[in-house]
Protein backbone atom coordinates (compact mmCIF):
# COMPACT_ATOMS: atom_id res chain seq x y z
CA UNK A 1 0.00 0.00 0.00
CA UNK A 2 1.11 3.57 -0.65
CA UNK A 3 0.26 6.56 1.51
CA UNK A 4 0.60 9.71 -0.61
CA UNK A 5 1.15 12.67 1.69
CA UNK A 6 -0.33 16.03 0.69
CA UNK A 7 1.89 18.86 -0.55
CA UNK A 8 2.11 20.68 2.76
CA UNK A 9 2.39 17.61 5.05
CA UNK A 10 4.54 18.33 8.10
CA UNK A 11 7.42 16.16 9.42
CA UNK A 12 5.25 15.32 12.42
CA UNK A 13 2.43 14.09 10.17
CA UNK A 14 4.87 12.01 8.10
CA UNK A 15 6.38 10.49 11.24
CA UNK A 16 2.93 9.61 12.53
CA UNK A 17 2.20 7.70 9.31
CA UNK A 18 5.54 5.88 9.59
CA UNK A 19 4.66 4.82 13.16
CA UNK A 20 1.16 3.67 12.17
CA UNK A 21 2.56 1.60 9.27
CA UNK A 22 4.89 -0.18 11.72
CA UNK A 23 2.03 -0.75 14.17
CA UNK A 24 -0.01 -2.34 11.37
CA UNK A 25 2.78 -4.90 10.79
CA UNK A 26 4.39 -3.42 7.63
CA UNK A 27 7.80 -1.89 6.97
CA UNK A 28 7.62 1.79 6.07
CA UNK A 29 9.71 3.11 3.14
CA UNK A 30 9.78 6.85 2.66
CA UNK A 31 10.44 8.59 -0.67
CA UNK A 32 10.81 12.36 -0.44
CA UNK A 33 10.16 14.09 -3.74
CA UNK A 34 10.61 17.79 -4.44
CA UNK A 35 6.90 18.40 -3.91
CA UNK A 36 5.45 15.50 -1.98
CA UNK A 37 6.41 12.57 0.17
CA UNK A 38 5.31 8.99 -0.43
CA UNK A 39 5.30 6.45 2.39
CA UNK A 40 5.04 2.85 1.20
CA UNK A 41 3.85 0.07 3.49
CA UNK A 42 5.72 -3.03 2.37
CA UNK A 43 5.40 -6.62 3.56
CA UNK A 44 2.30 -8.24 4.95
CA UNK A 45 0.27 -6.72 7.73
CA UNK A 46 -3.23 -5.51 8.55
CA UNK A 47 -4.29 -3.84 5.33
CA UNK A 48 -7.47 -2.21 6.70
CA UNK A 49 -5.36 -0.22 9.18
CA UNK A 50 -3.40 1.30 6.29
CA UNK A 51 -6.56 1.99 4.27
CA UNK A 52 -7.93 3.86 7.28
CA UNK A 53 -5.00 6.29 7.15
CA UNK A 54 -6.68 8.18 4.32
CA UNK A 55 -8.37 10.30 6.99
CA UNK A 56 -5.15 10.94 8.96
CA UNK A 57 -3.85 14.53 8.94
CA UNK A 58 -1.48 15.38 6.08
CA UNK A 59 -2.58 12.42 3.94
CA UNK A 60 -3.81 13.01 0.39
CA UNK A 61 -4.78 9.43 -0.46
CA UNK A 62 -4.00 5.77 0.10
CA UNK A 63 -3.66 3.44 -2.89
CA UNK A 64 -2.67 -0.17 -3.46
CA UNK A 65 0.66 -0.89 -5.21
CA UNK A 66 -0.43 -2.33 -8.53
CA UNK A 67 2.60 -4.59 -9.10
CA UNK A 68 4.00 -7.50 -7.08
CA UNK A 69 7.35 -5.72 -6.94
CA UNK A 70 7.05 -2.75 -4.60
CA UNK A 71 10.27 -0.88 -3.78
CA UNK A 72 11.44 -1.33 -7.36
CA UNK A 73 8.27 0.20 -8.80
CA UNK A 74 7.87 3.73 -10.09
CA UNK A 75 4.69 4.03 -8.06
CA UNK A 76 6.72 4.01 -4.84
CA UNK A 77 9.52 6.20 -6.25
CA UNK A 78 8.52 8.25 -9.32
CA UNK A 79 11.96 9.92 -9.64
CA UNK A 80 14.58 7.94 -11.58
CA UNK A 81 17.38 6.47 -9.47
CA UNK A 82 20.99 7.25 -10.20
CA UNK A 83 23.46 4.61 -9.00
CA UNK A 84 27.00 5.80 -8.40
CA UNK A 85 29.68 3.21 -9.12
CA UNK A 86 33.07 4.39 -7.89
CA UNK A 87 31.99 7.94 -8.77
CA UNK A 88 30.44 7.11 -12.17
CA UNK A 89 26.70 7.87 -12.18
CA UNK A 90 24.53 5.28 -13.97
CA UNK A 91 21.01 6.50 -14.70
CA UNK A 92 21.88 10.17 -15.13
CA UNK A 93 22.03 12.33 -18.24
CA UNK A 94 24.80 10.43 -19.99
CA UNK A 95 24.98 6.88 -21.32
CA UNK A 96 27.64 4.89 -19.46
CA UNK A 97 29.63 2.36 -21.48
CA UNK A 98 31.19 -0.53 -19.57
CA UNK A 99 33.78 -2.43 -21.60
CA UNK A 100 36.33 -5.18 -21.21
CA UNK A 101 36.93 -8.86 -21.82
CA UNK A 102 34.48 -11.62 -21.04
CA UNK A 103 37.16 -13.25 -18.85
CA UNK A 104 40.33 -11.86 -17.35
CA UNK A 105 42.98 -14.09 -18.97
CA UNK A 106 46.26 -12.33 -18.14
CA UNK A 107 47.65 -9.07 -16.77
CA UNK A 108 48.77 -7.98 -20.23
CA UNK A 109 45.36 -8.75 -21.80
CA UNK A 110 43.43 -6.84 -19.11
CA UNK A 111 45.73 -3.83 -18.87
CA UNK A 112 45.97 -3.29 -22.62
CA UNK A 113 42.18 -3.59 -22.90
CA UNK A 114 41.61 -1.19 -20.01
CA UNK A 115 43.78 1.50 -21.62
CA UNK A 116 42.23 0.99 -25.07
CA UNK A 117 38.62 1.18 -23.90
CA UNK A 118 39.35 4.21 -21.74
CA UNK A 119 40.87 5.99 -24.73
CA UNK A 120 37.76 5.18 -26.76
CA UNK A 121 35.46 6.66 -24.09
CA UNK A 122 34.36 3.80 -21.82
CA UNK A 123 33.49 4.93 -18.29
CA UNK A 124 33.84 1.54 -16.56
CA UNK A 125 35.66 -1.77 -16.95
CA UNK A 126 34.32 -5.31 -16.98
CA UNK A 127 36.11 -8.65 -16.73
CA UNK A 128 35.11 -12.05 -15.36
CA UNK A 129 37.18 -13.66 -12.62
CA UNK A 130 34.67 -16.40 -11.77
CA UNK A 131 32.98 -17.61 -14.95
CA UNK A 132 29.65 -19.42 -15.23
CA UNK A 133 30.39 -21.81 -18.10
CA UNK A 134 27.87 -24.18 -19.62
CA UNK A 135 30.48 -26.95 -19.74
CA UNK A 136 32.63 -27.85 -16.71
CA UNK A 137 35.55 -28.46 -19.13
CA UNK A 138 35.62 -24.83 -20.35
CA UNK A 139 37.86 -22.11 -18.85
CA UNK A 140 36.41 -21.28 -15.42
CA UNK A 141 38.25 -18.00 -14.74
CA UNK A 142 41.42 -17.10 -12.82
CA UNK A 143 39.64 -16.36 -9.53
CA UNK A 144 41.48 -14.13 -7.06
CA UNK A 145 44.43 -13.65 -9.41
CA UNK A 146 41.98 -12.05 -11.87
CA UNK A 147 40.59 -9.81 -9.14
CA UNK A 148 44.08 -8.48 -8.44
CA UNK A 149 44.60 -7.78 -12.14
CA UNK A 150 41.22 -6.02 -12.34
CA UNK A 151 42.14 -3.84 -9.37
CA UNK A 152 45.43 -2.91 -10.98
CA UNK A 153 43.66 -2.05 -14.25
CA UNK A 154 41.20 0.11 -12.36
CA UNK A 155 43.91 1.88 -10.36
CA UNK A 156 45.92 2.58 -13.52
CA UNK A 157 43.02 3.93 -15.56
CA UNK A 158 40.74 5.34 -12.87
CA UNK A 159 37.84 3.32 -14.32
CA UNK A 160 35.65 1.46 -11.78
CA UNK A 161 35.24 -2.29 -12.30
CA UNK A 162 32.32 -4.69 -12.39
CA UNK A 163 32.84 -8.43 -12.11
CA UNK A 164 30.56 -11.41 -11.63
CA UNK A 165 29.81 -13.06 -8.30
CA UNK A 166 28.60 -16.65 -8.56
CA UNK A 167 28.48 -17.77 -4.96
CA UNK A 168 27.66 -16.37 -1.53
CA UNK A 169 31.08 -17.66 -0.38
CA UNK A 170 32.90 -15.25 -2.71
CA UNK A 171 30.98 -12.08 -1.83
CA UNK A 172 33.39 -10.75 0.79
CA UNK A 173 36.47 -11.34 -1.32
CA UNK A 174 34.86 -9.69 -4.36
CA UNK A 175 33.87 -6.67 -2.28
CA UNK A 176 37.55 -6.11 -1.45
CA UNK A 177 38.43 -5.71 -5.14
CA UNK A 178 35.36 -4.70 -7.18
CA UNK A 179 33.36 -1.48 -7.40
CA UNK A 180 30.21 -3.29 -8.54
CA UNK A 181 29.15 -6.96 -8.37
CA UNK A 182 27.40 -8.58 -11.30
CA UNK A 183 24.73 -11.21 -10.82
CA UNK A 184 24.91 -13.23 -14.02
CA UNK A 185 21.88 -14.31 -15.99
CA UNK A 186 22.12 -17.87 -14.69
CA UNK A 187 21.97 -16.64 -11.10
CA UNK A 188 19.14 -14.13 -11.41
CA UNK A 189 16.93 -16.26 -9.21
CA UNK A 190 19.64 -17.50 -6.84
CA UNK A 191 17.73 -16.15 -3.87
CA UNK A 192 20.43 -16.98 -1.31
CA UNK A 193 22.90 -14.92 -3.36
CA UNK A 194 20.42 -12.05 -3.76
CA UNK A 195 19.73 -12.03 0.00
CA UNK A 196 23.44 -11.85 0.74
CA UNK A 197 24.03 -9.07 -1.83
CA UNK A 198 21.17 -7.11 -0.28
CA UNK A 199 23.31 -6.65 2.84
CA UNK A 200 26.49 -5.32 1.19
CA UNK A 201 27.43 -1.72 0.51
CA UNK A 202 28.37 -2.17 -3.14
CA UNK A 203 26.18 -1.61 -6.21
CA UNK A 204 24.81 -4.69 -7.96
CA UNK A 205 24.37 -5.23 -11.71
CA UNK A 206 21.44 -7.64 -12.05
CA UNK A 207 21.29 -9.40 -15.39
CA UNK A 208 17.97 -10.72 -16.67
CA UNK A 209 17.74 -14.52 -16.70
CA UNK A 210 17.58 -16.02 -20.21
CA UNK A 211 14.10 -17.41 -19.49
CA UNK A 212 12.85 -14.82 -17.02
CA UNK A 213 9.89 -12.55 -17.59
CA UNK A 214 10.31 -8.84 -16.87
CA UNK A 215 8.16 -9.33 -13.76
CA UNK A 216 10.46 -12.09 -12.46
CA UNK A 217 13.49 -9.92 -13.18
CA UNK A 218 12.02 -6.99 -11.24
CA UNK A 219 11.05 -9.30 -8.38
CA UNK A 220 14.67 -10.48 -8.23
CA UNK A 221 15.68 -6.80 -7.92
CA UNK A 222 13.05 -6.44 -5.19
CA UNK A 223 15.02 -8.97 -3.08
CA UNK A 224 17.99 -6.60 -3.16
CA UNK A 225 16.02 -3.47 -2.32
CA UNK A 226 13.89 -5.17 0.34
CA UNK A 227 17.06 -6.43 2.01
CA UNK A 228 18.57 -2.94 2.13
CA UNK A 229 20.63 -2.47 -1.05
CA UNK A 230 19.15 0.34 -3.15
CA UNK A 231 22.09 0.52 -5.57
CA UNK A 232 20.82 -1.81 -8.25
CA UNK A 233 21.23 -1.52 -12.03
CA UNK A 234 19.24 -3.85 -14.31
CA UNK A 235 20.77 -5.38 -17.44
CA UNK A 236 18.96 -6.89 -20.44
CA UNK A 237 21.24 -9.50 -22.06
CA UNK A 238 18.93 -11.42 -24.34
CA UNK A 239 16.49 -14.24 -23.77
CA UNK A 240 15.94 -17.71 -25.17
CA UNK A 241 13.55 -17.90 -28.11
CA UNK A 242 13.18 -20.20 -31.14
CA UNK A 243 15.70 -18.09 -33.09
CA UNK A 244 19.03 -19.83 -33.65
CA UNK A 245 20.92 -17.30 -35.82
CA UNK A 246 21.64 -15.12 -32.80
CA UNK A 247 22.96 -16.50 -29.49
CA UNK A 248 20.02 -14.94 -27.63
CA UNK A 249 17.15 -12.68 -28.66
CA UNK A 250 17.90 -9.20 -27.39
CA UNK A 251 14.63 -7.94 -25.95
CA UNK A 252 14.80 -4.19 -26.37
CA UNK A 253 11.12 -3.76 -25.51
CA UNK A 254 12.11 -5.09 -22.07
CA UNK A 255 14.60 -2.22 -21.68
CA UNK A 256 11.86 0.32 -22.35
CA UNK A 257 9.36 -1.63 -20.24
CA UNK A 258 11.69 -2.01 -17.24
CA UNK A 259 12.27 1.76 -17.35
CA UNK A 260 8.54 2.27 -17.53
CA UNK A 261 7.79 0.06 -14.54
CA UNK A 262 10.81 0.84 -12.38
CA UNK A 263 12.92 3.78 -11.28
CA UNK A 264 16.10 1.68 -11.44
CA UNK A 265 18.66 2.35 -14.20
CA UNK A 266 18.61 -0.18 -17.04
CA UNK A 267 21.57 -1.04 -19.24
CA UNK A 268 21.84 -3.36 -22.25
CA UNK A 269 24.36 -6.05 -23.19
CA UNK A 270 24.52 -6.38 -26.99
CA UNK A 271 27.43 -8.85 -26.72
CA UNK A 272 25.50 -11.63 -24.97
CA UNK A 273 22.27 -10.30 -26.49
CA UNK A 274 23.39 -11.22 -30.00
CA UNK A 275 26.54 -13.34 -29.73
CA UNK A 276 27.80 -11.69 -32.92
CA UNK A 277 30.49 -9.03 -33.37
CA UNK A 278 28.74 -7.76 -36.50
CA UNK A 279 25.57 -6.83 -34.61
CA UNK A 280 27.08 -4.94 -31.67
CA UNK A 281 27.14 -1.50 -33.32
CA UNK A 282 23.51 -1.64 -34.47
CA UNK A 283 22.18 -3.05 -31.20
CA UNK A 284 24.19 -0.55 -29.15
CA UNK A 285 22.60 2.33 -31.02
CA UNK A 286 19.18 0.71 -30.79
CA UNK A 287 19.58 0.24 -27.02
CA UNK A 288 20.36 3.90 -26.52
CA UNK A 289 17.42 4.82 -28.75
CA UNK A 290 14.98 2.89 -26.52
CA UNK A 291 16.31 4.60 -23.41
CA UNK A 292 19.09 2.36 -22.04
CA UNK A 293 21.13 4.15 -19.38
CA UNK A 294 24.26 2.31 -20.44
CA UNK A 295 25.85 -0.54 -22.36
CA UNK A 296 28.12 -3.40 -21.38
CA UNK A 297 30.29 -4.55 -24.28
CA UNK A 298 32.89 -7.33 -24.50
CA UNK A 299 36.27 -6.20 -25.87
CA UNK A 300 39.40 -8.35 -26.34
CA UNK A 301 42.83 -7.53 -27.81
CA UNK A 302 42.51 -10.53 -30.13
CA UNK A 303 38.98 -12.01 -30.16
CA UNK A 304 40.04 -15.10 -32.10
CA UNK A 305 42.29 -16.09 -29.18
CA UNK A 306 39.75 -15.31 -26.41
CA UNK A 307 39.24 -18.06 -23.84
CA UNK A 308 35.53 -17.22 -23.67
CA UNK A 309 33.02 -15.41 -25.89
CA UNK A 310 35.46 -14.56 -28.71
CA UNK A 311 32.77 -14.53 -31.45
CA UNK A 312 30.93 -11.70 -29.72
CA UNK A 313 34.00 -9.72 -28.59
CA UNK A 314 35.21 -6.61 -30.40
CA UNK A 315 38.86 -5.78 -30.97
CA UNK A 316 40.04 -2.28 -30.01
CA UNK A 317 39.46 -0.70 -33.41
CA UNK A 318 35.94 -2.11 -33.71
CA UNK A 319 35.09 -0.92 -30.20
CA UNK A 320 36.30 2.57 -31.00
CA UNK A 321 34.08 2.58 -34.07
CA UNK A 322 31.05 1.51 -32.03
CA UNK A 323 31.75 4.34 -29.58
CA UNK A 324 32.00 6.91 -32.35
CA UNK A 325 28.77 5.64 -33.89
CA UNK A 326 26.88 6.11 -30.63
CA UNK A 327 26.69 9.86 -31.03
CA UNK A 328 25.58 9.78 -34.68
CA UNK A 329 22.01 11.01 -34.99
CA UNK A 330 19.30 8.61 -36.12
CA UNK A 331 18.26 8.94 -39.77
CA UNK A 332 16.01 11.68 -41.06
CA UNK A 333 12.35 10.72 -41.50
CA UNK A 334 10.95 11.16 -45.01
CA UNK A 335 8.09 13.62 -44.95
CA UNK A 336 8.86 14.98 -41.49
CA UNK A 337 10.71 18.03 -42.79
CA UNK A 338 7.93 18.76 -45.26
CA UNK A 339 5.30 18.23 -42.56
CA UNK A 340 7.01 20.77 -40.30
CA UNK A 341 7.41 23.36 -43.05
C1 LIG B 1 29.24 -12.28 -18.86
O1 LIG B 1 28.94 -11.11 -18.59
O2 LIG B 1 30.32 -12.63 -19.35
C2 LIG B 1 28.19 -13.31 -18.67
C3 LIG B 1 28.51 -14.57 -18.43
O3 LIG B 1 26.96 -12.81 -18.81
P1 LIG B 1 25.51 -13.51 -18.70
O4 LIG B 1 25.34 -13.85 -17.25
O5 LIG B 1 24.57 -12.44 -19.18
O6 LIG B 1 25.53 -14.72 -19.59
MN1 LIG C 1 30.81 -13.30 -21.70
Coordinates of C-alpha atoms and ligand atoms in Angstrom, one line a residue:
X1 CA 0.0 0.0 0.0
X2 CA 1.1 3.6 -0.6
X3 CA 0.3 6.6 1.5
X4 CA 0.6 9.7 -0.6
X5 CA 1.2 12.7 1.7
X6 CA -0.3 16.0 0.7
X7 CA 1.9 18.9 -0.6
X8 CA 2.1 20.7 2.8
X9 CA 2.4 17.6 5.1
X10 CA 4.5 18.3 8.1
X11 CA 7.4 16.2 9.4
X12 CA 5.2 15.3 12.4
X13 CA 2.4 14.1 10.2
X14 CA 4.9 12.0 8.1
X15 CA 6.4 10.5 11.2
X16 CA 2.9 9.6 12.5
X17 CA 2.2 7.7 9.3
X18 CA 5.5 5.9 9.6
X19 CA 4.7 4.8 13.2
X20 CA 1.2 3.7 12.2
X21 CA 2.6 1.6 9.3
X22 CA 4.9 -0.2 11.7
X23 CA 2.0 -0.8 14.2
X24 CA 0.0 -2.3 11.4
X25 CA 2.8 -4.9 10.8
X26 CA 4.4 -3.4 7.6
X27 CA 7.8 -1.9 7.0
X28 CA 7.6 1.8 6.1
X29 CA 9.7 3.1 3.1
X30 CA 9.8 6.9 2.7
X31 CA 10.4 8.6 -0.7
X32 CA 10.8 12.4 -0.4
X33 CA 10.2 14.1 -3.7
X34 CA 10.6 17.8 -4.4
X35 CA 6.9 18.4 -3.9
X36 CA 5.5 15.5 -2.0
X37 CA 6.4 12.6 0.2
X38 CA 5.3 9.0 -0.4
X39 CA 5.3 6.5 2.4
X40 CA 5.0 2.8 1.2
X41 CA 3.8 0.1 3.5
X42 CA 5.7 -3.0 2.4
X43 CA 5.4 -6.6 3.6
X44 CA 2.3 -8.2 5.0
X45 CA 0.3 -6.7 7.7
X46 CA -3.2 -5.5 8.5
X47 CA -4.3 -3.8 5.3
X48 CA -7.5 -2.2 6.7
X49 CA -5.4 -0.2 9.2
X50 CA -3.4 1.3 6.3
X51 CA -6.6 2.0 4.3
X52 CA -7.9 3.9 7.3
X53 CA -5.0 6.3 7.2
X54 CA -6.7 8.2 4.3
X55 CA -8.4 10.3 7.0
X56 CA -5.1 10.9 9.0
X57 CA -3.8 14.5 8.9
X58 CA -1.5 15.4 6.1
X59 CA -2.6 12.4 3.9
X60 CA -3.8 13.0 0.4
X61 CA -4.8 9.4 -0.5
X62 CA -4.0 5.8 0.1
X63 CA -3.7 3.4 -2.9
X64 CA -2.7 -0.2 -3.5
X65 CA 0.7 -0.9 -5.2
X66 CA -0.4 -2.3 -8.5
X67 CA 2.6 -4.6 -9.1
X68 CA 4.0 -7.5 -7.1
X69 CA 7.4 -5.7 -6.9
X70 CA 7.0 -2.7 -4.6
X71 CA 10.3 -0.9 -3.8
X72 CA 11.4 -1.3 -7.4
X73 CA 8.3 0.2 -8.8
X74 CA 7.9 3.7 -10.1
X75 CA 4.7 4.0 -8.1
X76 CA 6.7 4.0 -4.8
X77 CA 9.5 6.2 -6.2
X78 CA 8.5 8.2 -9.3
X79 CA 12.0 9.9 -9.6
X80 CA 14.6 7.9 -11.6
X81 CA 17.4 6.5 -9.5
X82 CA 21.0 7.3 -10.2
X83 CA 23.5 4.6 -9.0
X84 CA 27.0 5.8 -8.4
X85 CA 29.7 3.2 -9.1
X86 CA 33.1 4.4 -7.9
X87 CA 32.0 7.9 -8.8
X88 CA 30.4 7.1 -12.2
X89 CA 26.7 7.9 -12.2
X90 CA 24.5 5.3 -14.0
X91 CA 21.0 6.5 -14.7
X92 CA 21.9 10.2 -15.1
X93 CA 22.0 12.3 -18.2
X94 CA 24.8 10.4 -20.0
X95 CA 25.0 6.9 -21.3
X96 CA 27.6 4.9 -19.5
X97 CA 29.6 2.4 -21.5
X98 CA 31.2 -0.5 -19.6
X99 CA 33.8 -2.4 -21.6
X100 CA 36.3 -5.2 -21.2
X101 CA 36.9 -8.9 -21.8
X102 CA 34.5 -11.6 -21.0
X103 CA 37.2 -13.2 -18.8
X104 CA 40.3 -11.9 -17.3
X105 CA 43.0 -14.1 -19.0
X106 CA 46.3 -12.3 -18.1
X107 CA 47.6 -9.1 -16.8
X108 CA 48.8 -8.0 -20.2
X109 CA 45.4 -8.7 -21.8
X110 CA 43.4 -6.8 -19.1
X111 CA 45.7 -3.8 -18.9
X112 CA 46.0 -3.3 -22.6
X113 CA 42.2 -3.6 -22.9
X114 CA 41.6 -1.2 -20.0
X115 CA 43.8 1.5 -21.6
X116 CA 42.2 1.0 -25.1
X117 CA 38.6 1.2 -23.9
X118 CA 39.4 4.2 -21.7
X119 CA 40.9 6.0 -24.7
X120 CA 37.8 5.2 -26.8
X121 CA 35.5 6.7 -24.1
X122 CA 34.4 3.8 -21.8
X123 CA 33.5 4.9 -18.3
X124 CA 33.8 1.5 -16.6
X125 CA 35.7 -1.8 -16.9
X126 CA 34.3 -5.3 -17.0
X127 CA 36.1 -8.7 -16.7
X128 CA 35.1 -12.1 -15.4
X129 CA 37.2 -13.7 -12.6
X130 CA 34.7 -16.4 -11.8
X131 CA 33.0 -17.6 -15.0
X132 CA 29.6 -19.4 -15.2
X133 CA 30.4 -21.8 -18.1
X134 CA 27.9 -24.2 -19.6
X135 CA 30.5 -27.0 -19.7
X136 CA 32.6 -27.9 -16.7
X137 CA 35.5 -28.5 -19.1
X138 CA 35.6 -24.8 -20.3
X139 CA 37.9 -22.1 -18.9
X140 CA 36.4 -21.3 -15.4
X141 CA 38.2 -18.0 -14.7
X142 CA 41.4 -17.1 -12.8
X143 CA 39.6 -16.4 -9.5
X144 CA 41.5 -14.1 -7.1
X145 CA 44.4 -13.6 -9.4
X146 CA 42.0 -12.0 -11.9
X147 CA 40.6 -9.8 -9.1
X148 CA 44.1 -8.5 -8.4
X149 CA 44.6 -7.8 -12.1
X150 CA 41.2 -6.0 -12.3
X151 CA 42.1 -3.8 -9.4
X152 CA 45.4 -2.9 -11.0
X153 CA 43.7 -2.0 -14.3
X154 CA 41.2 0.1 -12.4
X155 CA 43.9 1.9 -10.4
X156 CA 45.9 2.6 -13.5
X157 CA 43.0 3.9 -15.6
X158 CA 40.7 5.3 -12.9
X159 CA 37.8 3.3 -14.3
X160 CA 35.7 1.5 -11.8
X161 CA 35.2 -2.3 -12.3
X162 CA 32.3 -4.7 -12.4
X163 CA 32.8 -8.4 -12.1
X164 CA 30.6 -11.4 -11.6
X165 CA 29.8 -13.1 -8.3
X166 CA 28.6 -16.7 -8.6
X167 CA 28.5 -17.8 -5.0
X168 CA 27.7 -16.4 -1.5
X169 CA 31.1 -17.7 -0.4
X170 CA 32.9 -15.2 -2.7
X171 CA 31.0 -12.1 -1.8
X172 CA 33.4 -10.8 0.8
X173 CA 36.5 -11.3 -1.3
X174 CA 34.9 -9.7 -4.4
X175 CA 33.9 -6.7 -2.3
X176 CA 37.5 -6.1 -1.5
X177 CA 38.4 -5.7 -5.1
X178 CA 35.4 -4.7 -7.2
X179 CA 33.4 -1.5 -7.4
X180 CA 30.2 -3.3 -8.5
X181 CA 29.2 -7.0 -8.4
X182 CA 27.4 -8.6 -11.3
X183 CA 24.7 -11.2 -10.8
X184 CA 24.9 -13.2 -14.0
X185 CA 21.9 -14.3 -16.0
X186 CA 22.1 -17.9 -14.7
X187 CA 22.0 -16.6 -11.1
X188 CA 19.1 -14.1 -11.4
X189 CA 16.9 -16.3 -9.2
X190 CA 19.6 -17.5 -6.8
X191 CA 17.7 -16.2 -3.9
X192 CA 20.4 -17.0 -1.3
X193 CA 22.9 -14.9 -3.4
X194 CA 20.4 -12.0 -3.8
X195 CA 19.7 -12.0 0.0
X196 CA 23.4 -11.9 0.7
X197 CA 24.0 -9.1 -1.8
X198 CA 21.2 -7.1 -0.3
X199 CA 23.3 -6.7 2.8
X200 CA 26.5 -5.3 1.2
X201 CA 27.4 -1.7 0.5
X202 CA 28.4 -2.2 -3.1
X203 CA 26.2 -1.6 -6.2
X204 CA 24.8 -4.7 -8.0
X205 CA 24.4 -5.2 -11.7
X206 CA 21.4 -7.6 -12.0
X207 CA 21.3 -9.4 -15.4
X208 CA 18.0 -10.7 -16.7
X209 CA 17.7 -14.5 -16.7
X210 CA 17.6 -16.0 -20.2
X211 CA 14.1 -17.4 -19.5
X212 CA 12.9 -14.8 -17.0
X213 CA 9.9 -12.5 -17.6
X214 CA 10.3 -8.8 -16.9
X215 CA 8.2 -9.3 -13.8
X216 CA 10.5 -12.1 -12.5
X217 CA 13.5 -9.9 -13.2
X218 CA 12.0 -7.0 -11.2
X219 CA 11.1 -9.3 -8.4
X220 CA 14.7 -10.5 -8.2
X221 CA 15.7 -6.8 -7.9
X222 CA 13.0 -6.4 -5.2
X223 CA 15.0 -9.0 -3.1
X224 CA 18.0 -6.6 -3.2
X225 CA 16.0 -3.5 -2.3
X226 CA 13.9 -5.2 0.3
X227 CA 17.1 -6.4 2.0
X228 CA 18.6 -2.9 2.1
X229 CA 20.6 -2.5 -1.1
X230 CA 19.2 0.3 -3.1
X231 CA 22.1 0.5 -5.6
X232 CA 20.8 -1.8 -8.3
X233 CA 21.2 -1.5 -12.0
X234 CA 19.2 -3.9 -14.3
X235 CA 20.8 -5.4 -17.4
X236 CA 19.0 -6.9 -20.4
X237 CA 21.2 -9.5 -22.1
X238 CA 18.9 -11.4 -24.3
X239 CA 16.5 -14.2 -23.8
X240 CA 15.9 -17.7 -25.2
X241 CA 13.6 -17.9 -28.1
X242 CA 13.2 -20.2 -31.1
X243 CA 15.7 -18.1 -33.1
X244 CA 19.0 -19.8 -33.7
X245 CA 20.9 -17.3 -35.8
X246 CA 21.6 -15.1 -32.8
X247 CA 23.0 -16.5 -29.5
X248 CA 20.0 -14.9 -27.6
X249 CA 17.2 -12.7 -28.7
X250 CA 17.9 -9.2 -27.4
X251 CA 14.6 -7.9 -26.0
X252 CA 14.8 -4.2 -26.4
X253 CA 11.1 -3.8 -25.5
X254 CA 12.1 -5.1 -22.1
X255 CA 14.6 -2.2 -21.7
X256 CA 11.9 0.3 -22.4
X257 CA 9.4 -1.6 -20.2
X258 CA 11.7 -2.0 -17.2
X259 CA 12.3 1.8 -17.3
X260 CA 8.5 2.3 -17.5
X261 CA 7.8 0.1 -14.5
X262 CA 10.8 0.8 -12.4
X263 CA 12.9 3.8 -11.3
X264 CA 16.1 1.7 -11.4
X265 CA 18.7 2.4 -14.2
X266 CA 18.6 -0.2 -17.0
X267 CA 21.6 -1.0 -19.2
X268 CA 21.8 -3.4 -22.2
X269 CA 24.4 -6.1 -23.2
X270 CA 24.5 -6.4 -27.0
X271 CA 27.4 -8.9 -26.7
X272 CA 25.5 -11.6 -25.0
X273 CA 22.3 -10.3 -26.5
X274 CA 23.4 -11.2 -30.0
X275 CA 26.5 -13.3 -29.7
X276 CA 27.8 -11.7 -32.9
X277 CA 30.5 -9.0 -33.4
X278 CA 28.7 -7.8 -36.5
X279 CA 25.6 -6.8 -34.6
X280 CA 27.1 -4.9 -31.7
X281 CA 27.1 -1.5 -33.3
X282 CA 23.5 -1.6 -34.5
X283 CA 22.2 -3.0 -31.2
X284 CA 24.2 -0.5 -29.1
X285 CA 22.6 2.3 -31.0
X286 CA 19.2 0.7 -30.8
X287 CA 19.6 0.2 -27.0
X288 CA 20.4 3.9 -26.5
X289 CA 17.4 4.8 -28.7
X290 CA 15.0 2.9 -26.5
X291 CA 16.3 4.6 -23.4
X292 CA 19.1 2.4 -22.0
X293 CA 21.1 4.1 -19.4
X294 CA 24.3 2.3 -20.4
X295 CA 25.9 -0.5 -22.4
X296 CA 28.1 -3.4 -21.4
X297 CA 30.3 -4.5 -24.3
X298 CA 32.9 -7.3 -24.5
X299 CA 36.3 -6.2 -25.9
X300 CA 39.4 -8.3 -26.3
X301 CA 42.8 -7.5 -27.8
X302 CA 42.5 -10.5 -30.1
X303 CA 39.0 -12.0 -30.2
X304 CA 40.0 -15.1 -32.1
X305 CA 42.3 -16.1 -29.2
X306 CA 39.8 -15.3 -26.4
X307 CA 39.2 -18.1 -23.8
X308 CA 35.5 -17.2 -23.7
X309 CA 33.0 -15.4 -25.9
X310 CA 35.5 -14.6 -28.7
X311 CA 32.8 -14.5 -31.5
X312 CA 30.9 -11.7 -29.7
X313 CA 34.0 -9.7 -28.6
X314 CA 35.2 -6.6 -30.4
X315 CA 38.9 -5.8 -31.0
X316 CA 40.0 -2.3 -30.0
X317 CA 39.5 -0.7 -33.4
X318 CA 35.9 -2.1 -33.7
X319 CA 35.1 -0.9 -30.2
X320 CA 36.3 2.6 -31.0
X321 CA 34.1 2.6 -34.1
X322 CA 31.1 1.5 -32.0
X323 CA 31.8 4.3 -29.6
X324 CA 32.0 6.9 -32.4
X325 CA 28.8 5.6 -33.9
X326 CA 26.9 6.1 -30.6
X327 CA 26.7 9.9 -31.0
X328 CA 25.6 9.8 -34.7
X329 CA 22.0 11.0 -35.0
X330 CA 19.3 8.6 -36.1
X331 CA 18.3 8.9 -39.8
X332 CA 16.0 11.7 -41.1
X333 CA 12.4 10.7 -41.5
X334 CA 11.0 11.2 -45.0
X335 CA 8.1 13.6 -44.9
X336 CA 8.9 15.0 -41.5
X337 CA 10.7 18.0 -42.8
X338 CA 7.9 18.8 -45.3
X339 CA 5.3 18.2 -42.6
X340 CA 7.0 20.8 -40.3
X341 CA 7.4 23.4 -43.0
Ligands
LIG1 C1 29.2 -12.3 -18.9 O1 28.9 -11.1 -18.6 O2 30.3 -12.6 -19.4 C2 28.2 -13.3 -18.7 C3 28.5 -14.6 -18.4 O3 27.0 -12.8 -18.8 P1 25.5 -13.5 -18.7 O4 25.3 -13.8 -17.3 O5 24.6 -12.4 -19.2 O6 25.5 -14.7 -19.6
LIG2 MN1 30.8 -13.3 -21.7

